[in-house]
PDB file of C-alpha atoms and ligand atoms in Angstrom:
ATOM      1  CA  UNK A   1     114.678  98.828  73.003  1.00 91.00           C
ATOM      2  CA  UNK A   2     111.462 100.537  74.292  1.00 97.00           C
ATOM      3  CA  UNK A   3     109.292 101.674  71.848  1.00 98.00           C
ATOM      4  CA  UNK A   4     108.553 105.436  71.360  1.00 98.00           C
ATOM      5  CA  UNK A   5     104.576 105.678  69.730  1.00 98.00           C
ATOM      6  CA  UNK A   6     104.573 107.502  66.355  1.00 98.00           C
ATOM      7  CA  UNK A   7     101.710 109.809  66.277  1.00 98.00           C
ATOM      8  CA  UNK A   8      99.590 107.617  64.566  1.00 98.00           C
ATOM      9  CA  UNK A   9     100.274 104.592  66.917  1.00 98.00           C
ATOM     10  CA  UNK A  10      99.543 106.804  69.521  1.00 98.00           C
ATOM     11  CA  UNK A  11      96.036 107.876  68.482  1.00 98.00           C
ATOM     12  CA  UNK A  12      95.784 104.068  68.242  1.00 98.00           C
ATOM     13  CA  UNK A  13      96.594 103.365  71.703  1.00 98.00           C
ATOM     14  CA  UNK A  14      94.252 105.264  72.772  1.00 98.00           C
ATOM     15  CA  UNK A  15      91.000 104.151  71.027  1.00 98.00           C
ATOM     16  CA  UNK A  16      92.582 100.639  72.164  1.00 99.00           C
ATOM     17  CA  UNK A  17      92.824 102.341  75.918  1.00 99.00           C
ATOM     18  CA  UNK A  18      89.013 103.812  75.677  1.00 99.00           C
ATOM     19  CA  UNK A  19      87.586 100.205  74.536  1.00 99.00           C
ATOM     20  CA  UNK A  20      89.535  98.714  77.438  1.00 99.00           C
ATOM     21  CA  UNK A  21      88.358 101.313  79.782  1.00 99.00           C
ATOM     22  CA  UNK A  22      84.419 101.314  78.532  1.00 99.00           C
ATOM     23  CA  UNK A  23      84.726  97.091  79.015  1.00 99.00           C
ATOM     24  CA  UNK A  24      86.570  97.547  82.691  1.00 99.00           C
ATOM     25  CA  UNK A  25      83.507 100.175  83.977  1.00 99.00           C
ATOM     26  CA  UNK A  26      80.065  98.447  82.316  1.00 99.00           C
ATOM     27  CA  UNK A  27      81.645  94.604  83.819  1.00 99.00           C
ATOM     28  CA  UNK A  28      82.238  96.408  86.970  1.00 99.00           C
ATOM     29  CA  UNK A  29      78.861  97.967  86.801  1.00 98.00           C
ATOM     30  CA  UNK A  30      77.273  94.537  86.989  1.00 98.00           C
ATOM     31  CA  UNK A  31      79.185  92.961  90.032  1.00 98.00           C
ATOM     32  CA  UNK A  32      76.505  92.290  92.285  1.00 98.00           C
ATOM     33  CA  UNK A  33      75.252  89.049  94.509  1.00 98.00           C
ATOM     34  CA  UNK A  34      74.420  85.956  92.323  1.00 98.00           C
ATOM     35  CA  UNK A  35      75.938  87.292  89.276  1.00 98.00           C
ATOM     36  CA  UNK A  36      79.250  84.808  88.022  1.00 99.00           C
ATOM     37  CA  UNK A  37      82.031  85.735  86.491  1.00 99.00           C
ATOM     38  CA  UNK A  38      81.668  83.404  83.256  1.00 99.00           C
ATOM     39  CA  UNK A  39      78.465  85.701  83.006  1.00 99.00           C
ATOM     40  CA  UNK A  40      80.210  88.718  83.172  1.00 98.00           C
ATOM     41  CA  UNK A  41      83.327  87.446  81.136  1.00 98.00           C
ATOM     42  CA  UNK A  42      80.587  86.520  78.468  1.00 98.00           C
ATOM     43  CA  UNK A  43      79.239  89.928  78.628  1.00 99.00           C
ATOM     44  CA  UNK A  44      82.859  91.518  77.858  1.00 99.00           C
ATOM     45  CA  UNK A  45      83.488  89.181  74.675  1.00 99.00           C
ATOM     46  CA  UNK A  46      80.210  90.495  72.986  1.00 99.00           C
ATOM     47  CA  UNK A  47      80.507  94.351  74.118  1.00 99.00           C
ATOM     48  CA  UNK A  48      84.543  94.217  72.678  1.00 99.00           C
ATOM     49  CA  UNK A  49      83.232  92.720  69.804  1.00 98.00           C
ATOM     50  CA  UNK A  50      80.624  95.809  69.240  1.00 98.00           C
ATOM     51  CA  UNK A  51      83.198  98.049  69.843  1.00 98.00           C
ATOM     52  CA  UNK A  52      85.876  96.161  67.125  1.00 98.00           C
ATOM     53  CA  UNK A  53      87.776  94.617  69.516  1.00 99.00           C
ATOM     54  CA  UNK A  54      89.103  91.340  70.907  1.00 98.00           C
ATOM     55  CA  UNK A  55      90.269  90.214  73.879  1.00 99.00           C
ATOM     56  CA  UNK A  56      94.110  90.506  74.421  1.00 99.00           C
ATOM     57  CA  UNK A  57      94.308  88.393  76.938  1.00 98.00           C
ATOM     58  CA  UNK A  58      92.037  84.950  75.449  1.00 98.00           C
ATOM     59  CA  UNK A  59      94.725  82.010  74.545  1.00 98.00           C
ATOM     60  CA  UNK A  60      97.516  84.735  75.225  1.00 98.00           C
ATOM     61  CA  UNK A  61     100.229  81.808  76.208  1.00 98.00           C
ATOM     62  CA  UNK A  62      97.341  79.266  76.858  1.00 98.00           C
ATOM     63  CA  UNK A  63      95.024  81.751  78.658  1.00 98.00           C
ATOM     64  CA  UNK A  64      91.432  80.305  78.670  1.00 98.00           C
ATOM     65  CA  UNK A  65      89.307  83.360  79.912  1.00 98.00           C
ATOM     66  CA  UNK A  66      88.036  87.012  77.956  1.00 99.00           C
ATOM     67  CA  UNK A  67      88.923  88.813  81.117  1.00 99.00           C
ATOM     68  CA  UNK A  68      90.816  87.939  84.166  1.00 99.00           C
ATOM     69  CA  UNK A  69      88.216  87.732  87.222  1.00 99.00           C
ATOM     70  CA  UNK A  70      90.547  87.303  90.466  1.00 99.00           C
ATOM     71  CA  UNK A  71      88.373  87.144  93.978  1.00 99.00           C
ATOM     72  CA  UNK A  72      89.414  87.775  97.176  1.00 98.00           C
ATOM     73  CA  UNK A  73      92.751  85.986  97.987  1.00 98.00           C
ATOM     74  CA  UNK A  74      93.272  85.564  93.894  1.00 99.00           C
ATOM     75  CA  UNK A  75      95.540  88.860  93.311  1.00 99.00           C
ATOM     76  CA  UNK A  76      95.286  88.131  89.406  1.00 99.00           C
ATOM     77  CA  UNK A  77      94.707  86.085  86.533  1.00 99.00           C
ATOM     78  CA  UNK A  78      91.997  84.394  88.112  1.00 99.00           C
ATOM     79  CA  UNK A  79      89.436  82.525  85.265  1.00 99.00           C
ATOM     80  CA  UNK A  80      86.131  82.962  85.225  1.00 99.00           C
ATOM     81  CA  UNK A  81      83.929  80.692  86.334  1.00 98.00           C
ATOM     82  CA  UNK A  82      80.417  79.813  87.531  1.00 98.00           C
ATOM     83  CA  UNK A  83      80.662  80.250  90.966  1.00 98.00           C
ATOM     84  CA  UNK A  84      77.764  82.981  92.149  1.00 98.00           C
ATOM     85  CA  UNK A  85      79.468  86.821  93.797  1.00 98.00           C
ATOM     86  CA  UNK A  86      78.920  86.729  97.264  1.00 98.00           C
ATOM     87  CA  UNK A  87      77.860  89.846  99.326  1.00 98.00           C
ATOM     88  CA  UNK A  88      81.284  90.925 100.994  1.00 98.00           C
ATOM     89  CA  UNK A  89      83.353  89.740  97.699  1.00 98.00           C
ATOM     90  CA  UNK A  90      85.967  91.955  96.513  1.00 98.00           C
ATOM     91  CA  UNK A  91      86.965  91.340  92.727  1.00 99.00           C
ATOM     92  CA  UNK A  92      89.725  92.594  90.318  1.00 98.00           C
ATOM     93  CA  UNK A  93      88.434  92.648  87.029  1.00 99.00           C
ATOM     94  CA  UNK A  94      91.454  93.282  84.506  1.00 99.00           C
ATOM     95  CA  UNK A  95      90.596  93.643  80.492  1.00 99.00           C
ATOM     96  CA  UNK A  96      92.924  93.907  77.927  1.00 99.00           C
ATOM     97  CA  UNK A  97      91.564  93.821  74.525  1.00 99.00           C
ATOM     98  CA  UNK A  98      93.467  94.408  70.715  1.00 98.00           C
ATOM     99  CA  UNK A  99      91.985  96.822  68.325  1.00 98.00           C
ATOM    100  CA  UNK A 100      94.025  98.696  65.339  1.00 98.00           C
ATOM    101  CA  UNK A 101      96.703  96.342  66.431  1.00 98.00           C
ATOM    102  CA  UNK A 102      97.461  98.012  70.007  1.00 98.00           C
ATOM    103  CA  UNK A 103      96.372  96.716  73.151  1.00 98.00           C
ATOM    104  CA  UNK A 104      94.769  98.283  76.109  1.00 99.00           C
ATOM    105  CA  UNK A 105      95.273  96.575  79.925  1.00 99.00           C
ATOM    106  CA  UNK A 106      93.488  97.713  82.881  1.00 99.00           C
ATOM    107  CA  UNK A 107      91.899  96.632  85.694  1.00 99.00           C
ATOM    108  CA  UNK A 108      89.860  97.787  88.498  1.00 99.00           C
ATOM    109  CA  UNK A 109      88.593  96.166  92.044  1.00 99.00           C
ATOM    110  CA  UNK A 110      85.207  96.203  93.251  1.00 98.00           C
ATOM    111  CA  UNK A 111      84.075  95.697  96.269  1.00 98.00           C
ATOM    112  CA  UNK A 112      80.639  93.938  96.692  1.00 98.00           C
ATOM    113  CA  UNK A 113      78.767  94.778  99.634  1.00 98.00           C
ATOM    114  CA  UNK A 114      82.027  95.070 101.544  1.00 97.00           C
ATOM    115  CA  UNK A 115      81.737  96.319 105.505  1.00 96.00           C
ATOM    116  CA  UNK A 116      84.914  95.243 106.837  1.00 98.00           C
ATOM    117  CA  UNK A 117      86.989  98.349 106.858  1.00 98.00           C
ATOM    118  CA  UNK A 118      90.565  96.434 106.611  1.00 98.00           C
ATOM    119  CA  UNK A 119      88.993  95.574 102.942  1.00 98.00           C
ATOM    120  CA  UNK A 120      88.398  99.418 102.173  1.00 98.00           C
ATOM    121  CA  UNK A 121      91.587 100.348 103.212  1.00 98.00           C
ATOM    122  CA  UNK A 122      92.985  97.846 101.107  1.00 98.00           C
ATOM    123  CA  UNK A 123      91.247  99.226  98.239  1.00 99.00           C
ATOM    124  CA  UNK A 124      92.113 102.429  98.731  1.00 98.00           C
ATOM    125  CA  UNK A 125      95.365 102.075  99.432  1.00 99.00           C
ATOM    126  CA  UNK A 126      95.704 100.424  96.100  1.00 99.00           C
ATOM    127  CA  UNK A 127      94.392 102.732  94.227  1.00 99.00           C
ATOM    128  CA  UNK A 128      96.351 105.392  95.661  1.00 99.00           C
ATOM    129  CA  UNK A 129      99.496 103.203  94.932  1.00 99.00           C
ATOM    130  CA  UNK A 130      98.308 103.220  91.611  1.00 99.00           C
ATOM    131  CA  UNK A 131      97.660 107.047  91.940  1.00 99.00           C
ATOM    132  CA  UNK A 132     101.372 108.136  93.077  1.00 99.00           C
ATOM    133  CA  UNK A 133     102.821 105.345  90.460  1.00 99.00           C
ATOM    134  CA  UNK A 134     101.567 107.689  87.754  1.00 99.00           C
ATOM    135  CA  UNK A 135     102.829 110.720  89.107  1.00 98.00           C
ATOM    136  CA  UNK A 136     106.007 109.551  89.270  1.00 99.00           C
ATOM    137  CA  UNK A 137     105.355 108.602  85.361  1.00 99.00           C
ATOM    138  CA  UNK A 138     106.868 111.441  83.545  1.00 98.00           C
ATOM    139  CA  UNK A 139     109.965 111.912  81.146  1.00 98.00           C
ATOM    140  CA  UNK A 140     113.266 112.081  82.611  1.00 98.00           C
ATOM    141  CA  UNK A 141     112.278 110.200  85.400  1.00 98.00           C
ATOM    142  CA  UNK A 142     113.256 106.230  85.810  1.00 98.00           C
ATOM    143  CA  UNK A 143     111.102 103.291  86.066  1.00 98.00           C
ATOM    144  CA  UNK A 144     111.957 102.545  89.162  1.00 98.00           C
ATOM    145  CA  UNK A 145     110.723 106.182  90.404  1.00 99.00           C
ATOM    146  CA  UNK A 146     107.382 104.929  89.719  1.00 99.00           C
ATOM    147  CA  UNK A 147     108.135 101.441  91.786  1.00 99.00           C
ATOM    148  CA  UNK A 148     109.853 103.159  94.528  1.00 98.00           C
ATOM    149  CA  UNK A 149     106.105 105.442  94.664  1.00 99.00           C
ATOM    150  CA  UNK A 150     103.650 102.579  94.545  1.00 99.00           C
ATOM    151  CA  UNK A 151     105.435 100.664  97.571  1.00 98.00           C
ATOM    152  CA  UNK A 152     105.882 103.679  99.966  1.00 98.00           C
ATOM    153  CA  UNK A 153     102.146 104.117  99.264  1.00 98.00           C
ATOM    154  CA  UNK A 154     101.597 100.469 100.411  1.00 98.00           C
ATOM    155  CA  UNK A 155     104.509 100.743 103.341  1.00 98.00           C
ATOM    156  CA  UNK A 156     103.021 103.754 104.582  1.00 98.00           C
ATOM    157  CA  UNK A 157      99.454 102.070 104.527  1.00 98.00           C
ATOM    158  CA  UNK A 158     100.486  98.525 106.106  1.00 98.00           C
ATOM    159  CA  UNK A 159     100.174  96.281 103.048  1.00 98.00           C
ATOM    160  CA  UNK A 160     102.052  93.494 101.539  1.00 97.00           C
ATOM    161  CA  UNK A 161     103.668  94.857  98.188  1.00 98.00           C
ATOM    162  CA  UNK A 162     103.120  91.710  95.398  1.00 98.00           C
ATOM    163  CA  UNK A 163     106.931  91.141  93.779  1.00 98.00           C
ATOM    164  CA  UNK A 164     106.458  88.103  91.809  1.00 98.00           C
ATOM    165  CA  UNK A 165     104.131  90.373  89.245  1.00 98.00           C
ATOM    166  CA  UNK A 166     105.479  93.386  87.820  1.00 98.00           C
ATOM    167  CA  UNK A 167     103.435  96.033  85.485  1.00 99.00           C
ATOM    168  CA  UNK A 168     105.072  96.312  82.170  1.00 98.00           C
ATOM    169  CA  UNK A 169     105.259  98.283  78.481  1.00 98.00           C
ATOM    170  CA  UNK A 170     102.663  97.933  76.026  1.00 98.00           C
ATOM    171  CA  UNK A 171     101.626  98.461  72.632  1.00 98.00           C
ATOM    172  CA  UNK A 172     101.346  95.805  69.882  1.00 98.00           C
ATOM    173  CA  UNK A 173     102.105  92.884  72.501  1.00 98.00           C
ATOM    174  CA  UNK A 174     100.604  93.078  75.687  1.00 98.00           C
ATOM    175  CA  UNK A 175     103.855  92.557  77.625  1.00 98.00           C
ATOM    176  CA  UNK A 176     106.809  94.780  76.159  1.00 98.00           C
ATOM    177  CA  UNK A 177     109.711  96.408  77.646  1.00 98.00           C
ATOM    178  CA  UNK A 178     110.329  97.642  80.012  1.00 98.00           C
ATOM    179  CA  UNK A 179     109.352  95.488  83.457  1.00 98.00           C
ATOM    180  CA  UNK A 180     107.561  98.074  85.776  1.00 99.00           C
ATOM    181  CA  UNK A 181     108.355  96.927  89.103  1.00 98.00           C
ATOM    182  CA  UNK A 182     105.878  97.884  92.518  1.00 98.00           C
ATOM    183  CA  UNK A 183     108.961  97.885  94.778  1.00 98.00           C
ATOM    184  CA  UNK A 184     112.478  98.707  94.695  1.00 98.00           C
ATOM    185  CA  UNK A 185     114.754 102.027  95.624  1.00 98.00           C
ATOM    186  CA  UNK A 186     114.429 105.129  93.157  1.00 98.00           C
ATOM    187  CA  UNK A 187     116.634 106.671  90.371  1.00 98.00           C
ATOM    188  CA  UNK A 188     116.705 102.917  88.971  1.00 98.00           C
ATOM    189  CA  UNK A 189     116.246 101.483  85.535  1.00 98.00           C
ATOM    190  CA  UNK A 190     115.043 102.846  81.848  1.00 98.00           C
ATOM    191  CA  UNK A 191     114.774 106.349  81.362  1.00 98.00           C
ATOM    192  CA  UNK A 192     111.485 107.105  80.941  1.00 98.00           C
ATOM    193  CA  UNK A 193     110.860 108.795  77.838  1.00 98.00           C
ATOM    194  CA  UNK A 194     107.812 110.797  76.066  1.00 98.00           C
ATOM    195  CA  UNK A 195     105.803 108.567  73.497  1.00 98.00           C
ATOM    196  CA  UNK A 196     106.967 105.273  75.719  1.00 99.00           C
ATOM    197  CA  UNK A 197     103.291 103.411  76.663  1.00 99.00           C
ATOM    198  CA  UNK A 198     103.520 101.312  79.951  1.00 99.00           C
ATOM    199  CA  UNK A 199     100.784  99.396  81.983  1.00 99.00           C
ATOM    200  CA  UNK A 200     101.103 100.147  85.787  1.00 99.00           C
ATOM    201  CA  UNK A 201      99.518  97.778  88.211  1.00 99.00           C
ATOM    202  CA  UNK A 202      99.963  97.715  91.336  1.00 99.00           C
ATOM    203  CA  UNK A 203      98.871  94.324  93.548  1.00 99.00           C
ATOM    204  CA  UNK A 204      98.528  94.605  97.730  1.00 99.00           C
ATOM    205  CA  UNK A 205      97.841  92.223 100.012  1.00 98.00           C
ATOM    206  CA  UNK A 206      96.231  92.677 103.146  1.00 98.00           C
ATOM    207  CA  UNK A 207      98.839  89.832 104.685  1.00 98.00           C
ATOM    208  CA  UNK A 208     101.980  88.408 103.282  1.00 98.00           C
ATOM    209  CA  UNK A 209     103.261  89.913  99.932  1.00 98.00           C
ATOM    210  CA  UNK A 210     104.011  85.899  99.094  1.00 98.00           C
ATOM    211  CA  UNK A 211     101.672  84.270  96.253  1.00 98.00           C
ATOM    212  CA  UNK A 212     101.400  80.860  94.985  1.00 98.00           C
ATOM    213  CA  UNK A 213      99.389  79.635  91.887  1.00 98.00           C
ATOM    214  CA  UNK A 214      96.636  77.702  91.583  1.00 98.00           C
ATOM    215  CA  UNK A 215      96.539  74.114  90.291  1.00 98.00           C
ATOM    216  CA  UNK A 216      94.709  75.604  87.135  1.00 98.00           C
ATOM    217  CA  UNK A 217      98.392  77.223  86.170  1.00 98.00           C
ATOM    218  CA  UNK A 218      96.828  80.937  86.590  1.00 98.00           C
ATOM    219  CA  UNK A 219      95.162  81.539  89.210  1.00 99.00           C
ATOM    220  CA  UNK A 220      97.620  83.795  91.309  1.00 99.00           C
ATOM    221  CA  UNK A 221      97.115  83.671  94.877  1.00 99.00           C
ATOM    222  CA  UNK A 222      97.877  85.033  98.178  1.00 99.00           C
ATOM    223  CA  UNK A 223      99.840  82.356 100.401  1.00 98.00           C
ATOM    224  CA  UNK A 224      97.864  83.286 103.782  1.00 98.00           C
ATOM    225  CA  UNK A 225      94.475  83.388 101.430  1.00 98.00           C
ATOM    226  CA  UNK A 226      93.795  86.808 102.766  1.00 98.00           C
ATOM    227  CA  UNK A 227      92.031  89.242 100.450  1.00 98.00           C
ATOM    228  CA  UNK A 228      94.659  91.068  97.704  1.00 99.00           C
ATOM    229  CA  UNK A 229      93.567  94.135  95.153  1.00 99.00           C
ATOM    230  CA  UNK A 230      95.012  95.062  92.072  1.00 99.00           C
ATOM    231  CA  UNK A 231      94.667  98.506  89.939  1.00 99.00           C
ATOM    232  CA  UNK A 232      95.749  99.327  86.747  1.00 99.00           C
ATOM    233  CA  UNK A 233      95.751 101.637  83.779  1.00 99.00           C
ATOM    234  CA  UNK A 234      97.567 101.693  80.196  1.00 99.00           C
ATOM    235  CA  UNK A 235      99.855 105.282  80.571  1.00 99.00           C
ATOM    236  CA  UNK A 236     101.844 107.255  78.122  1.00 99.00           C
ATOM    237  CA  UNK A 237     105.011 109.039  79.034  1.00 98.00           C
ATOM    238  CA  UNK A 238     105.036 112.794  78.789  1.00 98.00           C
ATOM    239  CA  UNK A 239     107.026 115.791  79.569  1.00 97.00           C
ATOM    240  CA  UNK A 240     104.395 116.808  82.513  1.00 96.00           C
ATOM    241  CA  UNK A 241     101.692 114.869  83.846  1.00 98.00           C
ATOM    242  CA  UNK A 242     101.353 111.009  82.106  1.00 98.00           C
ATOM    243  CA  UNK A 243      98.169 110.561  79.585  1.00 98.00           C
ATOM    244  CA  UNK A 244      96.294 108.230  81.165  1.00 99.00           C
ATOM    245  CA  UNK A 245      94.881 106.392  78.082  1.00 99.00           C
ATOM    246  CA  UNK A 246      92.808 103.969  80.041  1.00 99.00           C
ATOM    247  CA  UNK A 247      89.901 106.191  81.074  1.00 97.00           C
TER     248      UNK A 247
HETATM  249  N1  LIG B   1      96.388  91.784  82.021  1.00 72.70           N
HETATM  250  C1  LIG B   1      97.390  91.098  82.765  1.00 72.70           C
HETATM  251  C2  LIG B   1      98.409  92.146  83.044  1.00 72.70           C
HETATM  252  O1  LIG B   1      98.005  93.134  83.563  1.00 72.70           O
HETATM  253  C3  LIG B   1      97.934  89.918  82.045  1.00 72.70           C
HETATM  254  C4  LIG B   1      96.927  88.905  81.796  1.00 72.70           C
HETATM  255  S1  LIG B   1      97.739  87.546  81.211  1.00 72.70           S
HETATM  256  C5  LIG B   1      96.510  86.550  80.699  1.00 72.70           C
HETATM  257  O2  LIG B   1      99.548  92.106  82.725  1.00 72.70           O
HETATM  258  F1  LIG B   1      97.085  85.532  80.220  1.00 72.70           F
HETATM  259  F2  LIG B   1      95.761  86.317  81.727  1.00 72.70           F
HETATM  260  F3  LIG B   1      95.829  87.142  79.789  1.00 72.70           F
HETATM  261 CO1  LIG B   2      96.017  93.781  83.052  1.00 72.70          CO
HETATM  262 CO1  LIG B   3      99.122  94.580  82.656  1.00 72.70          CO
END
């Protein structure tokens, strides 16, 4: 069963999706040369914490990071760590944090001093994917409508669609019903109905859409090691136009 919000858990989800949001924009703010990720993951913990939250995603099955950091050829779940950001980085930087007892997920990439224009594209073309996903969000449409969107966005633009990691519903667990796919033909799956809350999150690669992980069982990885970015926002289903509750 997907959940349909009450009103209440609704108004929820969204002061859950504003925290996430406000985390997402002031870490992204800071991504510059010489700053790490640990630093920046630190940063997070304390800011959720003034704005009475907690991280979703810390010792979610294991997980030992605040926020997921994933650079360059890491498409997601990378951990923080101390190594310095390196003019020419790009960087996904997905939050999820818990308050009232929803959850908010979203991430954003940032490029760092990037000049190669295959990179840009890249980003773009992501958040684009991301864009036309969320179009496609609206009652009486399927959840494949919003797959089949996201991957002509990333066929039409050259990239490698990720498969093995799918966006997903949300609400009081971070990963609920129902599996939102970034591939796949249209007019497939659940119905989408208002009041339903999903994540979308689109992941392209520049090369191969084929990933491996890391020896540190998170790290998620392109198999060629060329650069991947990821996009993502917390939605709810409505007649018209999706809420985006992640902004
Ligand atoms: N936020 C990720 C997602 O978009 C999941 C992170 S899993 C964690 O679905 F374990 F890294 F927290
Ligand atoms: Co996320
Ligand atoms: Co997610």
């Amino acid at each position: 069963m997907i959940a349909i919000r009450s009103a209440d858990d609704m108004e929820s989800m969204r002061a859950s999706g504003k925290i996430a949001a406000r985390v997402r924009d002031e870490v992204a703010a800071r991504l510059q040369p010489g700053v790490t990720t640990l630093e920046l993951s630190e940063f997070a913990g304390e800011l959720m914490k003034r704005l009475g939250a907690e991280s979703a995603f810390l010792g979610y099955h294991g997980y030992p990071g605040i926020i997921c950091a994933s650079v360059n050829e890491a498409v997601v779940h990378g951990i923080p760590d101390r190594r310095p950001i390196e003019i020419g980085d790009i960087v996904s930087i997905d939050v999820g944090v818990r308050h009232r007892g929803f959850i908010g997920d979203t991430a954003t990439t940032v490029m760092v001093g990037v000049s190669d224009p295959d990179v840009m594209r890249l980003v773009a073309a992501t958040k684009q994917a991301l864009a036309a996903g969320i179009g496609a969000a609206r009652a009486g449409n399927r959840v494949s409508d919003i797959s089949h969107a996201i991957e002509s966005v990333a066929v039409q633009a050259g990239f490698g669609v990720v498969r093995d990691f799918v966006g997903h519903g949300v609400g009081q667990s971070m990963h609920e019903e129902p599996q939102v796919p970034n591939f796949g033909p249209p007019g497939r799956g659940p119905l989408l109905k208002a009041g339903m809350t999903i994540a979308i999150e689109p992941m392209l690669n520049m090369g191969t859409a084929a990933v491996n992980v890391l020896d540190d069982g998170w790290t998620v990885v392109t198999q060629d090691r060329k650069p991947a970015a990821h996009f993502e926002h917390t939605v709810a289903i409505r007649d018209g136009e999706a809420e985006i509750l992640t902004v």
